[in-house]
mmCIF file of C-alpha atoms in Angstrom:
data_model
loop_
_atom_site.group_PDB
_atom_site.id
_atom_site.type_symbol
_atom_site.label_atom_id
_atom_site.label_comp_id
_atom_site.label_asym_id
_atom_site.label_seq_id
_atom_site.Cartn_x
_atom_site.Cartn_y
_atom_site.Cartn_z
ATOM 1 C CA UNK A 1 11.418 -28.672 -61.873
ATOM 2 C CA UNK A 2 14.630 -28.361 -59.858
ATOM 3 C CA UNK A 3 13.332 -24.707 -59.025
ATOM 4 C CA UNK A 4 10.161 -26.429 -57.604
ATOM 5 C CA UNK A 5 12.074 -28.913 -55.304
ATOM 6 C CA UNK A 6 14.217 -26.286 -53.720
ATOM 7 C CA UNK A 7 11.502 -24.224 -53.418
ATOM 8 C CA UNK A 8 9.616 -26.957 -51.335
ATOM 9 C CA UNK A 9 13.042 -28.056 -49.679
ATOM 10 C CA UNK A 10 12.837 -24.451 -48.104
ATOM 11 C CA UNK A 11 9.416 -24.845 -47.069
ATOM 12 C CA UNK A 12 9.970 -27.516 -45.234
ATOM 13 C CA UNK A 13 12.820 -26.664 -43.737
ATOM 14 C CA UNK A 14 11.186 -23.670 -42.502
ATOM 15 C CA UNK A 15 8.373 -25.552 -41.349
ATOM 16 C CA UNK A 16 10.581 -27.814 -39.527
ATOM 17 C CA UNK A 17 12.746 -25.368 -37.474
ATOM 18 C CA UNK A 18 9.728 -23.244 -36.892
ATOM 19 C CA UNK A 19 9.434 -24.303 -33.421
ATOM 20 C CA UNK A 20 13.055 -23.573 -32.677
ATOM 21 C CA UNK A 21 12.270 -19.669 -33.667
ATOM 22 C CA UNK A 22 10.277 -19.483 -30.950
ATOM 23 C CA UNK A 23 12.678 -20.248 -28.235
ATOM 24 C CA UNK A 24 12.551 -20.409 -24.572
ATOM 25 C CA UNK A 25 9.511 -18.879 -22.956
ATOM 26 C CA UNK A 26 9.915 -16.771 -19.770
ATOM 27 C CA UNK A 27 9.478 -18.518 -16.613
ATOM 28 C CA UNK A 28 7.416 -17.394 -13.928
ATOM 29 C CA UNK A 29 7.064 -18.692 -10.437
ATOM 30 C CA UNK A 30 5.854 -17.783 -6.639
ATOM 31 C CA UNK A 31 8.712 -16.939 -4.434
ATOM 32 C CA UNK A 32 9.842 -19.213 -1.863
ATOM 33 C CA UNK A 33 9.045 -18.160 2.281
ATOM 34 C CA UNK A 34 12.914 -17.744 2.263
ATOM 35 C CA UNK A 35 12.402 -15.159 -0.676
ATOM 36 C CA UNK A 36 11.295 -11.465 -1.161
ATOM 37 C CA UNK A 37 7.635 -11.224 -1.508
ATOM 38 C CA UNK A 38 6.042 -8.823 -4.250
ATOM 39 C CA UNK A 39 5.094 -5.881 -1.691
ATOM 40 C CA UNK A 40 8.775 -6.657 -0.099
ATOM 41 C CA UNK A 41 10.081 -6.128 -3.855
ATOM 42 C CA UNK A 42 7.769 -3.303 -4.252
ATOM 43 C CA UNK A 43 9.119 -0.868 -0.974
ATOM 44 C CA UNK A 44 12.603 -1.997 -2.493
ATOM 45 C CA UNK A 45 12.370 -0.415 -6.108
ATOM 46 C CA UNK A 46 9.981 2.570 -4.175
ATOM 47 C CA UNK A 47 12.719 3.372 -1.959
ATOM 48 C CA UNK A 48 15.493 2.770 -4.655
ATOM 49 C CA UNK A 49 13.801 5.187 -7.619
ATOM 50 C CA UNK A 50 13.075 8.029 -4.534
ATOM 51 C CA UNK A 51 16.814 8.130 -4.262
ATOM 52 C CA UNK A 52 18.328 7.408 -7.428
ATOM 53 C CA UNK A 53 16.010 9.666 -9.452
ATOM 54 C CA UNK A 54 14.190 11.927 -6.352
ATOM 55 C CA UNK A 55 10.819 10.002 -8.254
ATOM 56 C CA UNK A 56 7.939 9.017 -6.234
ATOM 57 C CA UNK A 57 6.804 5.957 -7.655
ATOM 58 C CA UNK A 58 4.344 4.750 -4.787
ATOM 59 C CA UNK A 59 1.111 6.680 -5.993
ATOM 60 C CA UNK A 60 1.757 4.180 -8.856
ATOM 61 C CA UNK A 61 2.298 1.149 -6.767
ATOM 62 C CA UNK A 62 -0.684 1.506 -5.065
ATOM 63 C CA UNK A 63 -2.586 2.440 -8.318
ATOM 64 C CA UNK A 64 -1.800 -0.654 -9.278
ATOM 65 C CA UNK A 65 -0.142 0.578 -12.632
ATOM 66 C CA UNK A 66 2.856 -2.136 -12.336
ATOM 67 C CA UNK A 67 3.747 -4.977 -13.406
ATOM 68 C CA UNK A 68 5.703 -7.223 -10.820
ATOM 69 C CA UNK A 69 7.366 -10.836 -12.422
ATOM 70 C CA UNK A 70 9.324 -13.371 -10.675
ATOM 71 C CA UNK A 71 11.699 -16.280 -12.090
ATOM 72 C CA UNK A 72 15.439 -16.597 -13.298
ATOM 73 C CA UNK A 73 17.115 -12.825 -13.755
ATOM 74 C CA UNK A 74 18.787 -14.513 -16.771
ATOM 75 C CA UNK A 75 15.844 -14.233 -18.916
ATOM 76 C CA UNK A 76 15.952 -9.913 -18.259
ATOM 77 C CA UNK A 77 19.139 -9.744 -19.305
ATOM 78 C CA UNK A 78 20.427 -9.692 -15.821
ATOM 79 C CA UNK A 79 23.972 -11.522 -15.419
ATOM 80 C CA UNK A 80 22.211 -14.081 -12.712
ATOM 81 C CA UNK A 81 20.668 -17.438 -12.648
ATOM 82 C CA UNK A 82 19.061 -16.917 -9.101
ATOM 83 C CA UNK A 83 15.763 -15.780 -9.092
ATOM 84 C CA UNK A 84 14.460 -11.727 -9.268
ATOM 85 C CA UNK A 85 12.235 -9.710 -9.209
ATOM 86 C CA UNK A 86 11.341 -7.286 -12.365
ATOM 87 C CA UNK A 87 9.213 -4.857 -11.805
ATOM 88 C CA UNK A 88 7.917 -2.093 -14.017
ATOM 89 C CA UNK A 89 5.944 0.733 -13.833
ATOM 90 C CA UNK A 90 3.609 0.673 -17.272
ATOM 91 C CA UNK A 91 4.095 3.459 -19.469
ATOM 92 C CA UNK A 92 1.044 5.415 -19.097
ATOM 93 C CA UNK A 93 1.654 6.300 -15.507
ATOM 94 C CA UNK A 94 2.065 9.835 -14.620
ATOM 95 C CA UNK A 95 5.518 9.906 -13.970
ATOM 96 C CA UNK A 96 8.352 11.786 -15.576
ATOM 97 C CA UNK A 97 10.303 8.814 -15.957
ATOM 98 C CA UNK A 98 8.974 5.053 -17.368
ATOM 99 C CA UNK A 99 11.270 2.825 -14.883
ATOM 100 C CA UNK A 100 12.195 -0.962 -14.741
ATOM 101 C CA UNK A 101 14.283 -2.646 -11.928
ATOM 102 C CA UNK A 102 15.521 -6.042 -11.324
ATOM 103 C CA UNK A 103 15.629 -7.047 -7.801
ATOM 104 C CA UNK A 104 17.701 -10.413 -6.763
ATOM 105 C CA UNK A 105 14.718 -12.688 -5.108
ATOM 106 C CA UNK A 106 16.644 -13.732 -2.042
ATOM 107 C CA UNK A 107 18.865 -10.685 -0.832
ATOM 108 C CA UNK A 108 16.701 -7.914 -2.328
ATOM 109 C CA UNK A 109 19.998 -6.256 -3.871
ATOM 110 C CA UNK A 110 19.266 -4.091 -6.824
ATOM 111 C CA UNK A 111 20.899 -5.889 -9.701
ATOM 112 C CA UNK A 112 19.965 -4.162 -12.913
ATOM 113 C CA UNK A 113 17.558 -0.838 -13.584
ATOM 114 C CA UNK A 114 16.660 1.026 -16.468
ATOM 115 C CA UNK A 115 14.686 4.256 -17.253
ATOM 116 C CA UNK A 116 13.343 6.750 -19.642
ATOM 117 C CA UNK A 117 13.221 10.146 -19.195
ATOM 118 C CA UNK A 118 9.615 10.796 -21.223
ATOM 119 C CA UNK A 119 10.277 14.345 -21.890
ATOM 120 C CA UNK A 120 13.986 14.465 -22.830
ATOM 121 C CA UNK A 121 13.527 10.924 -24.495
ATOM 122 C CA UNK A 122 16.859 9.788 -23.136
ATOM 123 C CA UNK A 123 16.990 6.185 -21.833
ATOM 124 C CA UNK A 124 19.794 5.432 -18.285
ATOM 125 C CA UNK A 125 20.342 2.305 -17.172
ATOM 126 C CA UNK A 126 22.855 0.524 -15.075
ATOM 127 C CA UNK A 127 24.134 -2.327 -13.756
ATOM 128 C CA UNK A 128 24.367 -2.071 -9.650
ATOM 129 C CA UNK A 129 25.585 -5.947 -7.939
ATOM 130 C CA UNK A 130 26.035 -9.671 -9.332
ATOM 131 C CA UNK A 131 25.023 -11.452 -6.394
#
């Protein structure tokens, strides 16, 4: 009996602190007038993977094989509360590297990128400004 009442004691307990296992959910929002737009953010990480990595990522922008979110920087793991842009380039794309960058949504500083070299299988990432 007393195995039975624990047993149920757990159940409930993980019923009741199931919500909290989910957590936060990202946020997502529309940049302000005073903020980088999404082709603004776009030339930035274009311009910034051309020099860091000599990689052409336009043909990929234009393909439309991104994906382009804006809200807190927090919530990608980049030291900021102020809102950025992430923007990644989806893994099929016919690139050598798969790239993500985080681009602060008001001064359109680079803040955080990462990539992954596909055919060496060796991920680089850094972390550029805190602003």
């Amino acid at each position: 009996m007393r195995k039975i009442l624990s047993i149920i004691c757990v159940l409930c307990c993980l019923f009741l602190f199931s919500g909290a296992a989910i957590g936060d959910t990202d946020i997502y929002h529309t940049p302000t007038k005073e903020q980088l737009s999404e082709s603004e953010a776009l030339k930035v990480a274009t311009a910034f993977w051309l020099e860091l990595c000599s990689v052409d990522i336009s043909e990929e922008i234009d393909a439309g094989n991104y994906t382009a979110l804006f809200g807190p920087g927090y919530q990608w793991g980049a030291n900021t509360e102020d809102d950025c842009w992430i923007i990644e380039i989806n893994m099929s794309a016919d690139i050598s590297i798969q790239p993500w960058i985080i681009i602060h949504g008001t001064s359109g500083h680079v803040v955080y990128w990462q990539y992954e070299d596909k055919e060496a299988k060796i991920s680089y990432f850094g972390l550029l400004r805190n602003e």
